[in-house]
């Protein structure tokens, strides 16, 4: 059984992976005797992560930190400075490429930030964008203006706004939808004529998924990426 951990800027998420399935992990009471390895990724610093690594070490369980490389199998990273790409984005790309081989993908991880990454059918990561997440978009406006306010109940809808909370919430949603639409253009420019698979993850992933027919939401995308990264990087080391 693997312990998979994703440390973001706001929270630490952990699952236990066994028989191709994720089970929830109680980080206060981990079944160390059944855990064979820890595979983790950090975009932020975390004392809790350090504590879990110390526990793993005490129990003789090896730990592996996922990293971004220029190439992983047929997948390649668009950044020249690969260390600057967020590991969560790389893991989502690994998962997208593994789950949908030979398919152009637009991968959207919508949480505190919204990241949009464009992946050609041959595994070439063309690049991506970092946007404020939906909550950051709205709070940056309410906090920096006199009269823009939210009411806490207005939903995000793909409609024109006819009052202030409407204009604010819908503006954030359509800005995000518009960026995803624009990502398609970059696939076409790179001669990917196939219809892309749009894959959503993250806290706002399910909401955004509803805006794109034929798209999918996978709450475990980054966790699956951790798993594939570990399998693939083992294979790479053997060569
Ligand atoms: N049903 C939901 N469950 C969890 N979060 C939700 C949900 N709906 C909206 N959100 C929003 O999604 C965001 C949380 O997203 P997510 O869990 O992907 O992590 P994150 O904030 O990006 O964290 P990290 O940076 O730690 O990875 C919050 O802004 C939250 O308000
Ligand atoms: C954009 C976030 C914060 C999303 O979690 C993360 O992927 C990150 O810290 N990225 C580093 C910057 C980059 O990806 O270019
Ligand atoms: K995240």
XYZ file of N, CA and C and ligand atoms in Angstrom, residues 6 8 13 88 109 111, ligand 3:
19
model
N -0.211 15.125 -1.316
C -0.147 16.317 -2.163
C -0.207 17.533 -1.243
N -0.301 21.343 -0.978
C -0.537 22.557 -1.758
C -0.209 23.793 -0.947
N -3.230 17.007 1.329
C -4.193 15.935 1.038
C -3.445 14.614 0.977
N 2.404 20.064 -8.934
C 1.006 19.626 -9.086
C 0.578 19.676 -10.554
N -6.680 22.648 -13.284
C -6.723 22.376 -11.842
C -7.201 23.661 -11.175
N -8.348 25.480 -8.022
C -8.425 25.607 -6.567
C -8.164 27.047 -6.190
K -3.784 22.356 -5.944
